[in-house]
Short mmCIF file of N, CA, C and O and ligand atoms in Angstrom, two decimals:
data_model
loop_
_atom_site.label_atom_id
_atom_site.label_comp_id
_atom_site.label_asym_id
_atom_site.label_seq_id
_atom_site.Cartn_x
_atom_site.Cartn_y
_atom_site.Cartn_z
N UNK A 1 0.84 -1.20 0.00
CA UNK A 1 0.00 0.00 0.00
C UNK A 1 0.88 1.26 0.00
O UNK A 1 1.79 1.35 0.83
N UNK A 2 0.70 2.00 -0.70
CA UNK A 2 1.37 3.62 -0.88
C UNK A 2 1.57 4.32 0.57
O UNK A 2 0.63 4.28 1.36
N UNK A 3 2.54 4.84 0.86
CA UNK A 3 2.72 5.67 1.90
C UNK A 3 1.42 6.67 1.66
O UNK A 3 0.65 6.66 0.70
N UNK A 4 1.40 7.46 2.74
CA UNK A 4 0.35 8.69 3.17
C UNK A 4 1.26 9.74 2.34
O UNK A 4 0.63 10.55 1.65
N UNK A 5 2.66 9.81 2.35
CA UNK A 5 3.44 10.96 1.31
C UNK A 5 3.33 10.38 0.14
O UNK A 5 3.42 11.25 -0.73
N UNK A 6 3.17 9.25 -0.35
CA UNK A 6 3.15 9.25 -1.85
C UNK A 6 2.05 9.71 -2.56
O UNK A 6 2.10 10.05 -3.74
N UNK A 7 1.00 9.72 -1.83
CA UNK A 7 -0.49 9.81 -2.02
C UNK A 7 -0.38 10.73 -1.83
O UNK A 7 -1.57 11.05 -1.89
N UNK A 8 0.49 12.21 -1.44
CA UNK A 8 0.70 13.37 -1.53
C UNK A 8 1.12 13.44 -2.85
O UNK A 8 0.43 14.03 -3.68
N UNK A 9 2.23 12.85 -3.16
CA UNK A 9 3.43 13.13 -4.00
C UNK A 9 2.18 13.01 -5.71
O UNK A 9 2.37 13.58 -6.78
N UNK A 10 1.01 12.08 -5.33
CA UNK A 10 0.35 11.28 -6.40
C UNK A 10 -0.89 12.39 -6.50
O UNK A 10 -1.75 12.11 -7.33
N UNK A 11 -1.07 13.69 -5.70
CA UNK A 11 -2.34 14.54 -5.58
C UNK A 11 -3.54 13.99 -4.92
O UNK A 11 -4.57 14.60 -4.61
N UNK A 12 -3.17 12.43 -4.69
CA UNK A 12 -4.15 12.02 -3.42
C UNK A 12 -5.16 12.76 -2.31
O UNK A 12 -6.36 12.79 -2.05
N UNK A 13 -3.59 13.51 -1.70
CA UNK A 13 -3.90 13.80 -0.32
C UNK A 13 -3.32 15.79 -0.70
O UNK A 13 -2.63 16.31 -1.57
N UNK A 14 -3.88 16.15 0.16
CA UNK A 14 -3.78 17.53 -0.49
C UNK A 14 -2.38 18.01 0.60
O UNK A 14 -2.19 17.47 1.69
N UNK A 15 -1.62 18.95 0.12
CA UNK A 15 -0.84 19.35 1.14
C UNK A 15 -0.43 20.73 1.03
O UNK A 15 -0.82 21.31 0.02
N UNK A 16 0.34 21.43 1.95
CA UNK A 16 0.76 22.53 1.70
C UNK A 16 2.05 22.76 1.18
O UNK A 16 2.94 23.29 1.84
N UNK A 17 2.18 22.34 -0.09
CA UNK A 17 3.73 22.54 -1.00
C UNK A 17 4.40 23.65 -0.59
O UNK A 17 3.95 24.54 0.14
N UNK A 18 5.65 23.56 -1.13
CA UNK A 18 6.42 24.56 -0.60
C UNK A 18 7.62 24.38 -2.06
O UNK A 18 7.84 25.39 -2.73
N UNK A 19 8.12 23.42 -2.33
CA UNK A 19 8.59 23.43 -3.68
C UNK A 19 9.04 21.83 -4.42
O UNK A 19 9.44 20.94 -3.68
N UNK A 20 8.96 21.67 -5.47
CA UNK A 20 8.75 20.45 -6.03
C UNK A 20 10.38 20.46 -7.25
O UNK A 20 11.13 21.34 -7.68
N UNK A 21 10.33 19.81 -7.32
CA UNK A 21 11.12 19.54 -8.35
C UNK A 21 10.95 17.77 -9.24
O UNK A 21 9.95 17.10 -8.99
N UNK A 22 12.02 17.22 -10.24
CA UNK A 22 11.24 16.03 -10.89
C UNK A 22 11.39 15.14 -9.84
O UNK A 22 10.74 14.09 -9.85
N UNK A 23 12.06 15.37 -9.04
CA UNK A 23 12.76 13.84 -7.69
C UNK A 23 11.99 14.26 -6.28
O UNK A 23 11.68 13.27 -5.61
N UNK A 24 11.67 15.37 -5.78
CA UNK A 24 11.96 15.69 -4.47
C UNK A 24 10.51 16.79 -4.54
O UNK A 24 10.00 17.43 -5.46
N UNK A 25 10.12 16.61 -2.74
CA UNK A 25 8.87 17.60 -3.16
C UNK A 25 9.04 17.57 -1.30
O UNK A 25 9.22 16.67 -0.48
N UNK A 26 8.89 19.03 -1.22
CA UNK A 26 8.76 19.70 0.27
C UNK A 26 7.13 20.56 -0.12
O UNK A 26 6.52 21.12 -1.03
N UNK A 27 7.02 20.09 1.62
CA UNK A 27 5.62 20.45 2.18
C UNK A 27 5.62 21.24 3.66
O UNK A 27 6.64 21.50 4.30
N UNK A 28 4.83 21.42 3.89
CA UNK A 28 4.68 22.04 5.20
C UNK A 28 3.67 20.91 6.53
O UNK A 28 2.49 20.67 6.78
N UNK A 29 4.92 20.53 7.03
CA UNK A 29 4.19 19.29 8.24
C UNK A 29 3.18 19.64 8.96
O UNK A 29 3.23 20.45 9.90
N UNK A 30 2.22 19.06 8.57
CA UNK A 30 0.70 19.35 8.97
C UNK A 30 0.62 19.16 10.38
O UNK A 30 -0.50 19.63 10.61
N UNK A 31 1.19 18.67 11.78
CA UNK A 31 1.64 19.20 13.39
C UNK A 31 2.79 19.41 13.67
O UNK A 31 3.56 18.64 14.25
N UNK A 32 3.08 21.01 13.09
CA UNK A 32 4.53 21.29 13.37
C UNK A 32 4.96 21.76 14.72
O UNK A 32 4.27 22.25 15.61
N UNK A 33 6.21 21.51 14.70
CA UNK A 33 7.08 21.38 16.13
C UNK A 33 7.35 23.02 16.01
O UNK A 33 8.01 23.41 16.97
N UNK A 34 7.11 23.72 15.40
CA UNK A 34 7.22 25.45 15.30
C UNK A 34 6.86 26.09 13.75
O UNK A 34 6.68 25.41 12.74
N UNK A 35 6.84 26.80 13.80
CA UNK A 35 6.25 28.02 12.25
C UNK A 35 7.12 27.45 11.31
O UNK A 35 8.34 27.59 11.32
N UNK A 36 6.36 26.69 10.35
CA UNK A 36 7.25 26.80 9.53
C UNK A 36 7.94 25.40 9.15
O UNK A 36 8.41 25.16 8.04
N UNK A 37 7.92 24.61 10.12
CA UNK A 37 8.58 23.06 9.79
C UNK A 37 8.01 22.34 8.71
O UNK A 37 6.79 22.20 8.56
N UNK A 38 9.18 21.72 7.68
CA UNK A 38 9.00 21.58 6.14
C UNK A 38 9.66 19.75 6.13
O UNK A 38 10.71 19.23 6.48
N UNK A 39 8.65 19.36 5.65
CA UNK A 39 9.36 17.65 5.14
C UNK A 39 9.98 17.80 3.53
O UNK A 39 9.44 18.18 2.49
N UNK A 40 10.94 17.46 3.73
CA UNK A 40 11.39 17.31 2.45
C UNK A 40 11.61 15.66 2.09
O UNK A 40 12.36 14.95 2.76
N UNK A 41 10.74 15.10 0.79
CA UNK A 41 10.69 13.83 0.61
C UNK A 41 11.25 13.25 -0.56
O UNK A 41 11.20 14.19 -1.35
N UNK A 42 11.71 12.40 -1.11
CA UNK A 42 12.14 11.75 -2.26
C UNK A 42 10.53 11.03 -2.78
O UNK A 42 9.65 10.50 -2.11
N UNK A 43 10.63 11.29 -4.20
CA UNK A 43 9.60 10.72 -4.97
C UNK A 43 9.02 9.29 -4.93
O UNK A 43 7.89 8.81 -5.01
N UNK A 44 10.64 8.66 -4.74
CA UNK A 44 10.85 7.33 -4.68
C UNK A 44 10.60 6.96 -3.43
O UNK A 44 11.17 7.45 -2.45
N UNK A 45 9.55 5.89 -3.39
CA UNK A 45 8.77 5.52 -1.66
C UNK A 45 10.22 4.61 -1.26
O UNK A 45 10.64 3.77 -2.05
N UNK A 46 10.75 4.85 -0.26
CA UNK A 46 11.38 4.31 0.13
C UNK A 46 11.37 4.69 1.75
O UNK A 46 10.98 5.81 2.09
N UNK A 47 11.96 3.42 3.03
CA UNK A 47 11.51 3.68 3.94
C UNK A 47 12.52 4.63 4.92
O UNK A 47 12.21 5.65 5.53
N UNK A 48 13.73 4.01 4.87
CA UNK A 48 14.38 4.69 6.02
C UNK A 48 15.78 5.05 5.32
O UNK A 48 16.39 4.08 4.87
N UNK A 49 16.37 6.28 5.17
CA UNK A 49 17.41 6.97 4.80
C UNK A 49 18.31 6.52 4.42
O UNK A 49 18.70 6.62 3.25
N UNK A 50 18.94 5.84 5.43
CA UNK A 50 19.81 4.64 4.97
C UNK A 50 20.30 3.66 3.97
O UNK A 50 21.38 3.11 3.75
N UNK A 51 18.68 3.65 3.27
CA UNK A 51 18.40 2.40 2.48
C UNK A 51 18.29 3.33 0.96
O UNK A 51 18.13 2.61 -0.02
N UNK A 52 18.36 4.81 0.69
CA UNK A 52 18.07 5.28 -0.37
C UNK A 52 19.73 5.40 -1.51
O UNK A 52 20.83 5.90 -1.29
N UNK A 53 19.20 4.74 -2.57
CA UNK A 53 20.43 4.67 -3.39
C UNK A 53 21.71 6.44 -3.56
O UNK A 53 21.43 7.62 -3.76
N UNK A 54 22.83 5.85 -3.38
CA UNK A 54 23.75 7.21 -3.12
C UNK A 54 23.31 8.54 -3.39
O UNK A 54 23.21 9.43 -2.54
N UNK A 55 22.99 8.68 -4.93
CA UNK A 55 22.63 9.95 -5.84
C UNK A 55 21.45 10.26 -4.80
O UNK A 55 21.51 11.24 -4.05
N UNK A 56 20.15 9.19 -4.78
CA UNK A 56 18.68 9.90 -4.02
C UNK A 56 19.68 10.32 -2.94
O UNK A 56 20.06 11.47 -3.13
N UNK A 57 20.24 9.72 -1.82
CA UNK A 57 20.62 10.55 -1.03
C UNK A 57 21.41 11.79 -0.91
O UNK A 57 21.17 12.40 0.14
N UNK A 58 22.17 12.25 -1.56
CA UNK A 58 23.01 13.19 -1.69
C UNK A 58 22.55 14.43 -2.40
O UNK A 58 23.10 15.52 -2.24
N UNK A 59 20.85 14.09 -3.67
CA UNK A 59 20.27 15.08 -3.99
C UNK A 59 19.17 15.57 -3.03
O UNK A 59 18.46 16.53 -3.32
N UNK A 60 19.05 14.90 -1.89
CA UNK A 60 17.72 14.70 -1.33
C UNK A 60 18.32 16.08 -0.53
O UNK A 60 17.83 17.20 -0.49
N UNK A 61 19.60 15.55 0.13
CA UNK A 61 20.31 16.72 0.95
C UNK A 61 20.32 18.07 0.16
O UNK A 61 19.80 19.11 0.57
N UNK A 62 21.03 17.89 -1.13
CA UNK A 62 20.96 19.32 -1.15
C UNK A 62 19.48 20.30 -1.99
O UNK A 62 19.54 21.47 -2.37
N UNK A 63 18.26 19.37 -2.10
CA UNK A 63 17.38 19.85 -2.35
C UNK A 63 16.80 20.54 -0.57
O UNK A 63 16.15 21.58 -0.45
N UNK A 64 17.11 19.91 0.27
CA UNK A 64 16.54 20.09 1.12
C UNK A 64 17.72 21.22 1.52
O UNK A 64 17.14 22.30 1.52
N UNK A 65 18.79 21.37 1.77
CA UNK A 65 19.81 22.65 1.89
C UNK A 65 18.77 23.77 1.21
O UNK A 65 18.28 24.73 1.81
N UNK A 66 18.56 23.44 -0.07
CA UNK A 66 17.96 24.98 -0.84
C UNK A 66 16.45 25.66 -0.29
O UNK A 66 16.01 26.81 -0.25
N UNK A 67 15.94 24.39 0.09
CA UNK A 67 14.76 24.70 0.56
C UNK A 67 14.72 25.02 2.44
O UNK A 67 13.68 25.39 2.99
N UNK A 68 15.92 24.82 3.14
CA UNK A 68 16.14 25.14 4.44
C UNK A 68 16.67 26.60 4.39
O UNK A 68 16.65 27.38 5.34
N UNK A 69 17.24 26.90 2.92
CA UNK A 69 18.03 28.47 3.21
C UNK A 69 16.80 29.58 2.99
O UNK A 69 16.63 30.65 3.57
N UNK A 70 15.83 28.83 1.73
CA UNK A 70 14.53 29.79 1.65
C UNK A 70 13.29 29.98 3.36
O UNK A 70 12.61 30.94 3.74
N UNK A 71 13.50 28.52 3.99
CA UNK A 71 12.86 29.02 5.25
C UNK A 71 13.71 29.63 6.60
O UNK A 71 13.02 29.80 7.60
N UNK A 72 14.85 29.90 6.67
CA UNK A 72 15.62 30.82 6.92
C UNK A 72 15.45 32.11 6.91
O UNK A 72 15.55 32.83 7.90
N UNK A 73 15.15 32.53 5.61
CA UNK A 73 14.91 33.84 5.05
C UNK A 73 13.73 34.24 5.30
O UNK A 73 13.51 35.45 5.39
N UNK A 74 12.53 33.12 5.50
CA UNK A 74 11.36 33.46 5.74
C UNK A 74 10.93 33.49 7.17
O UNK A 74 10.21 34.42 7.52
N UNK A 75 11.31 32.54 8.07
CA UNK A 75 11.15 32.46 9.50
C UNK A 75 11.82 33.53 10.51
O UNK A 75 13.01 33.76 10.34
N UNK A 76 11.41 33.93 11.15
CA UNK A 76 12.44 34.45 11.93
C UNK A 76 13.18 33.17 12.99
O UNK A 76 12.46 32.63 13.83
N UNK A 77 14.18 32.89 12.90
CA UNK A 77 14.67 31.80 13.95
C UNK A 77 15.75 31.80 13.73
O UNK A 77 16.21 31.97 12.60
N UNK A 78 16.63 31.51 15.14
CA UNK A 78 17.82 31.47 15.32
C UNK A 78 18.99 30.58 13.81
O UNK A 78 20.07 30.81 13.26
N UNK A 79 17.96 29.59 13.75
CA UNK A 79 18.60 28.43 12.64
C UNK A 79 17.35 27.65 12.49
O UNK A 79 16.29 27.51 13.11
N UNK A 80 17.96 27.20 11.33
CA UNK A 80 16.93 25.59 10.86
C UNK A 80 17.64 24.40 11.22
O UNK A 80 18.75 24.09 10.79
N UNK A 81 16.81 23.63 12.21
CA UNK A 81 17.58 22.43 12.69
C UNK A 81 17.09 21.61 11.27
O UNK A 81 16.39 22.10 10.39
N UNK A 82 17.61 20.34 11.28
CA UNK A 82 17.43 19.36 10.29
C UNK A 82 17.63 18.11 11.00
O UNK A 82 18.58 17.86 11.74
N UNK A 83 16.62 17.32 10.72
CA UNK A 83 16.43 15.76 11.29
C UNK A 83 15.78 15.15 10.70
O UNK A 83 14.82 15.53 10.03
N UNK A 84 16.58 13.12 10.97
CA UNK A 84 15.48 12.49 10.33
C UNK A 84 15.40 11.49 11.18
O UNK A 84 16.29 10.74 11.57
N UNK A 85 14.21 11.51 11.45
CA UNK A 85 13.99 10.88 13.09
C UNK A 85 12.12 10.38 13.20
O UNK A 85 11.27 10.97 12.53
N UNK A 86 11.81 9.29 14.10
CA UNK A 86 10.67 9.36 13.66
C UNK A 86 10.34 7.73 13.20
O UNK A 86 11.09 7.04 12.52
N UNK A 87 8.91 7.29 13.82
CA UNK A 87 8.97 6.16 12.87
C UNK A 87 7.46 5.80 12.63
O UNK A 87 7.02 4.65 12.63
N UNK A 88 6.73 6.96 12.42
CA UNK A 88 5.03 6.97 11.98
C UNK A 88 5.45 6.87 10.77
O UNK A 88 5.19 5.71 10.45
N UNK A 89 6.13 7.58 9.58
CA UNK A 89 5.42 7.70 8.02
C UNK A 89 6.55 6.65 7.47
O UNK A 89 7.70 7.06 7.56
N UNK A 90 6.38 5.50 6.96
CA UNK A 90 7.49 4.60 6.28
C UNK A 90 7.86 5.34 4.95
O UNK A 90 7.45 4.75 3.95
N UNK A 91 8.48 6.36 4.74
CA UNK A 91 8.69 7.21 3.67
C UNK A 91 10.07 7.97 4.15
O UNK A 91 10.13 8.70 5.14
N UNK A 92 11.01 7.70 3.38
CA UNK A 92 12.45 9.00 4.04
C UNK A 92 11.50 10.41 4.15
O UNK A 92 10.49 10.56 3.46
N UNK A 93 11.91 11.24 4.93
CA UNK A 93 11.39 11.92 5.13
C UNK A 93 12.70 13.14 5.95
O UNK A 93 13.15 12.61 6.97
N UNK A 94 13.29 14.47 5.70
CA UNK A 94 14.16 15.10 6.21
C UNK A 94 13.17 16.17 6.86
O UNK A 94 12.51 16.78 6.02
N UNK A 95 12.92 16.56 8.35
CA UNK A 95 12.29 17.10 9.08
C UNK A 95 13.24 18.66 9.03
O UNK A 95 14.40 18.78 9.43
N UNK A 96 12.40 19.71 8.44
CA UNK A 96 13.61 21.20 8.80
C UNK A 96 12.64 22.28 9.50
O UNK A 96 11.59 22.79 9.10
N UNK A 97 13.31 22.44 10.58
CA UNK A 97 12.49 23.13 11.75
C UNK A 97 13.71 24.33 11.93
O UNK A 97 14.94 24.31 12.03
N UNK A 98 12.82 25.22 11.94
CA UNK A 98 13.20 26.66 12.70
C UNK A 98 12.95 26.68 14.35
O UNK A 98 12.00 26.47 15.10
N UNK A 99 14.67 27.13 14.52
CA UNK A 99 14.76 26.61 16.05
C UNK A 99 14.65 28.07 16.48
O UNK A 99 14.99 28.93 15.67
N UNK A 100 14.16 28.46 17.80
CA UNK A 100 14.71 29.35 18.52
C UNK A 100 14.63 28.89 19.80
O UNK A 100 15.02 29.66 20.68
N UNK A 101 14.18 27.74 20.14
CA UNK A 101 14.49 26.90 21.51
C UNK A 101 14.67 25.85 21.38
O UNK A 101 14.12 25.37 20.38
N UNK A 102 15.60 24.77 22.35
CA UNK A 102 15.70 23.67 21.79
C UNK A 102 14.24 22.75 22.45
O UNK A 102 14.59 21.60 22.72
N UNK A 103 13.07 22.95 22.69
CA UNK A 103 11.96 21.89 23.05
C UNK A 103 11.56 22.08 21.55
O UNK A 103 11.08 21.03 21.13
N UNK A 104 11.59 23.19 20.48
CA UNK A 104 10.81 22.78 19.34
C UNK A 104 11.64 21.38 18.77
O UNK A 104 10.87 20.52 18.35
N UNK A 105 12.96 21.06 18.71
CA UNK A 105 13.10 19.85 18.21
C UNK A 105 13.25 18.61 18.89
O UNK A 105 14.12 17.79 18.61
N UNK A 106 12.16 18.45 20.05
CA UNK A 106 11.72 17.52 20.74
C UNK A 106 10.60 16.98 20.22
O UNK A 106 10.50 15.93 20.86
N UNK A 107 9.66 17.02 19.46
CA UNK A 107 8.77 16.76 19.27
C UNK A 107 7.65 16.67 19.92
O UNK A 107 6.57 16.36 19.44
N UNK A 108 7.90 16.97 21.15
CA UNK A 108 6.50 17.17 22.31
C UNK A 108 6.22 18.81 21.97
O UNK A 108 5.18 19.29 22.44
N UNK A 109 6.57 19.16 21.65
CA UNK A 109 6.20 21.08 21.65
C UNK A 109 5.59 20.69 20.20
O UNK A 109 6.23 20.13 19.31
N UNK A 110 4.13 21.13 20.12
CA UNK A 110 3.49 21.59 18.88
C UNK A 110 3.16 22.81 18.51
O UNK A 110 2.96 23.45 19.54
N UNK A 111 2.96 23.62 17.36
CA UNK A 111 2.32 25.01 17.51
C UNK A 111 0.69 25.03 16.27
O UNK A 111 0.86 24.60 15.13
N UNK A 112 -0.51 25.48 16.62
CA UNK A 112 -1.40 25.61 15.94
C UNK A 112 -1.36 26.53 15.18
O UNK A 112 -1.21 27.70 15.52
N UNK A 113 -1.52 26.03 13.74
CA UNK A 113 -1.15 27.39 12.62
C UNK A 113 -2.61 26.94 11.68
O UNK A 113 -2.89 25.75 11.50
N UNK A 114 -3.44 28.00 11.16
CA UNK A 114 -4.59 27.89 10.90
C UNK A 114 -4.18 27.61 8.98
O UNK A 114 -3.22 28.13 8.40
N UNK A 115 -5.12 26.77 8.42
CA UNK A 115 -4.68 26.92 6.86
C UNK A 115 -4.65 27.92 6.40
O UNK A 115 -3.54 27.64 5.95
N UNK A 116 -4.77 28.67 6.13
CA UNK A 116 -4.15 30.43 5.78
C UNK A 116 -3.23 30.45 6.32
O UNK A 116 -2.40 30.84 5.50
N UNK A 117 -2.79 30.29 7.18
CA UNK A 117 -1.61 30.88 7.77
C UNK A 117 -0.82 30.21 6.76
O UNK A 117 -0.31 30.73 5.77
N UNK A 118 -0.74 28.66 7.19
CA UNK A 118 -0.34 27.42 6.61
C UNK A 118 -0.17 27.45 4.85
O UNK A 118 0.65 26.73 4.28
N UNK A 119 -0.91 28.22 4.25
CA UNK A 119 -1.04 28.08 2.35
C UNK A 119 -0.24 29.30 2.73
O UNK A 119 0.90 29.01 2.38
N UNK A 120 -0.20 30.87 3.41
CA UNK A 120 0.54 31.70 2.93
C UNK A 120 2.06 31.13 3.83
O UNK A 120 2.95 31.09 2.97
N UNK A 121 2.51 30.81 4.88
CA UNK A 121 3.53 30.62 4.41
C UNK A 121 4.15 29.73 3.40
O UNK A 121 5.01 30.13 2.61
N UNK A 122 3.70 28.53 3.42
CA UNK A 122 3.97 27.52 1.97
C UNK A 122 4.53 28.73 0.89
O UNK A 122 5.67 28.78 0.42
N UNK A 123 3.72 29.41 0.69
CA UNK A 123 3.95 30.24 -0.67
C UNK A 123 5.11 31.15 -0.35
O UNK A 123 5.93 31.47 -1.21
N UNK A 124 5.17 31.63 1.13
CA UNK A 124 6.23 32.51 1.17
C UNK A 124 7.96 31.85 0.89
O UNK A 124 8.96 32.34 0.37
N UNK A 125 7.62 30.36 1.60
CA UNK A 125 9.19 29.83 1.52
C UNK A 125 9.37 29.57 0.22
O UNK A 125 10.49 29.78 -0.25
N UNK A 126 8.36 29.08 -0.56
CA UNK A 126 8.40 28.41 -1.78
C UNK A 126 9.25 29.64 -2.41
O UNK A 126 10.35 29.41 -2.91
N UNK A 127 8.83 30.69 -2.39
CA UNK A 127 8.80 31.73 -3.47
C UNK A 127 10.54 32.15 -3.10
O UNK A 127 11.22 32.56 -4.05
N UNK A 128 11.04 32.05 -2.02
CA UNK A 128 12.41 32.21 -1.92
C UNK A 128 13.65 30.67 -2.10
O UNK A 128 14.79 30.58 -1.67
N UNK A 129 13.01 29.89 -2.73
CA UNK A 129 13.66 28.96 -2.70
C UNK A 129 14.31 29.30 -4.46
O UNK A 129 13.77 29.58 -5.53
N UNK A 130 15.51 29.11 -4.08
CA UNK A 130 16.48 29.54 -5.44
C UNK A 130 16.87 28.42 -6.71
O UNK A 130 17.56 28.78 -7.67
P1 AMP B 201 7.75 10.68 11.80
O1 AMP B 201 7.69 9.51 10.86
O2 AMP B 201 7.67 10.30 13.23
O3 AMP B 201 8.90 11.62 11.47
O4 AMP B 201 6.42 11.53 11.61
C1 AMP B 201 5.91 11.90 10.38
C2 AMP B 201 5.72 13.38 10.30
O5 AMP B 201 4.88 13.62 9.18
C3 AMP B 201 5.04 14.03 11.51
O6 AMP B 201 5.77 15.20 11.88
C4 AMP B 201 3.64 14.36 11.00
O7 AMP B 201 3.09 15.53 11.59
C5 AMP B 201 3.88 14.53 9.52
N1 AMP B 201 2.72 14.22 8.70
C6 AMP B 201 1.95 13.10 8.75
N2 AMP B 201 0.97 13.16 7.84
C7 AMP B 201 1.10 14.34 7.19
C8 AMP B 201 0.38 14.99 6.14
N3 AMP B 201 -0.67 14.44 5.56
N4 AMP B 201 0.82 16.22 5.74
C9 AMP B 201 1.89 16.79 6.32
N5 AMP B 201 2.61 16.23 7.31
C10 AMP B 201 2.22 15.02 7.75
#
């Protein structure tokens, strides 16, 4: 059965994009750990990081670099942490959170962001991603 992100990746499941390319597609994590936290995923369903052939891994990184420097620019926060951690979605999955304390990358700290909020930032990081 298809991951819950492929069924994103497939227009299944609706999400809040942030930027796509032919391999790789970032969204905005629907219970984020702070403003702004972005999954960046490989096309290719695959489960745990480890297991993704060299190239997926090494483009996965720096798609997700380009898309961590555009929510940078957009967040106000100290830094963008980056993690891949986690074992709900069987899909690689690179978690990039804007830190300005370290409980947001605990995963017990959530923040409620309303869909508007949620579609305009999507559009704001998207739009600075280079
Ligand atoms: P984990 O596998 O533990 O890293 O958790 C998966 C992450 O995906 C969690 O942070 C969820 O909030 C997020 N997530 C699950 N379903 C969706 C969805 N439909 N859209 C956006 N984010 C999701």
């Amino acid at each position: 059965m298809p991951t819950i992100f492929t069924k994103i990746i497939n227009g299944e499941i609706p999400c809040f994009k942030v930027a796509e390319d032919e391999n790789f597609l970032a969204f905005l994590d629907i219970n984020p750990n702070a403003k702004g936290h972005t999954l960046c995923i490989p096309k290719k369903e695959v489960n745990k990081i480890l297991d993704l052939d060299e190239e997926t891994y090494v483009q996965l990184m720096l798609f997700s670099r380009k898309v961590g420097k555009a929510l940078e620019k957009t967040v106000d926060c100290k830094r963008v942490g980056m993690s891949v951690i986690g074992l709900e979605v069987p899909h690689v999955h690179v978690h990039l959170i804007p830190l300005n304390e370290m409980k947001e990358a605990t995963f017990q700290h959530k923040v409620k962001l309303s869909n508007e909020e949620l579609a305009e930032l999507a559009e704001a990081i998207g739009a600075k991603v280079e």
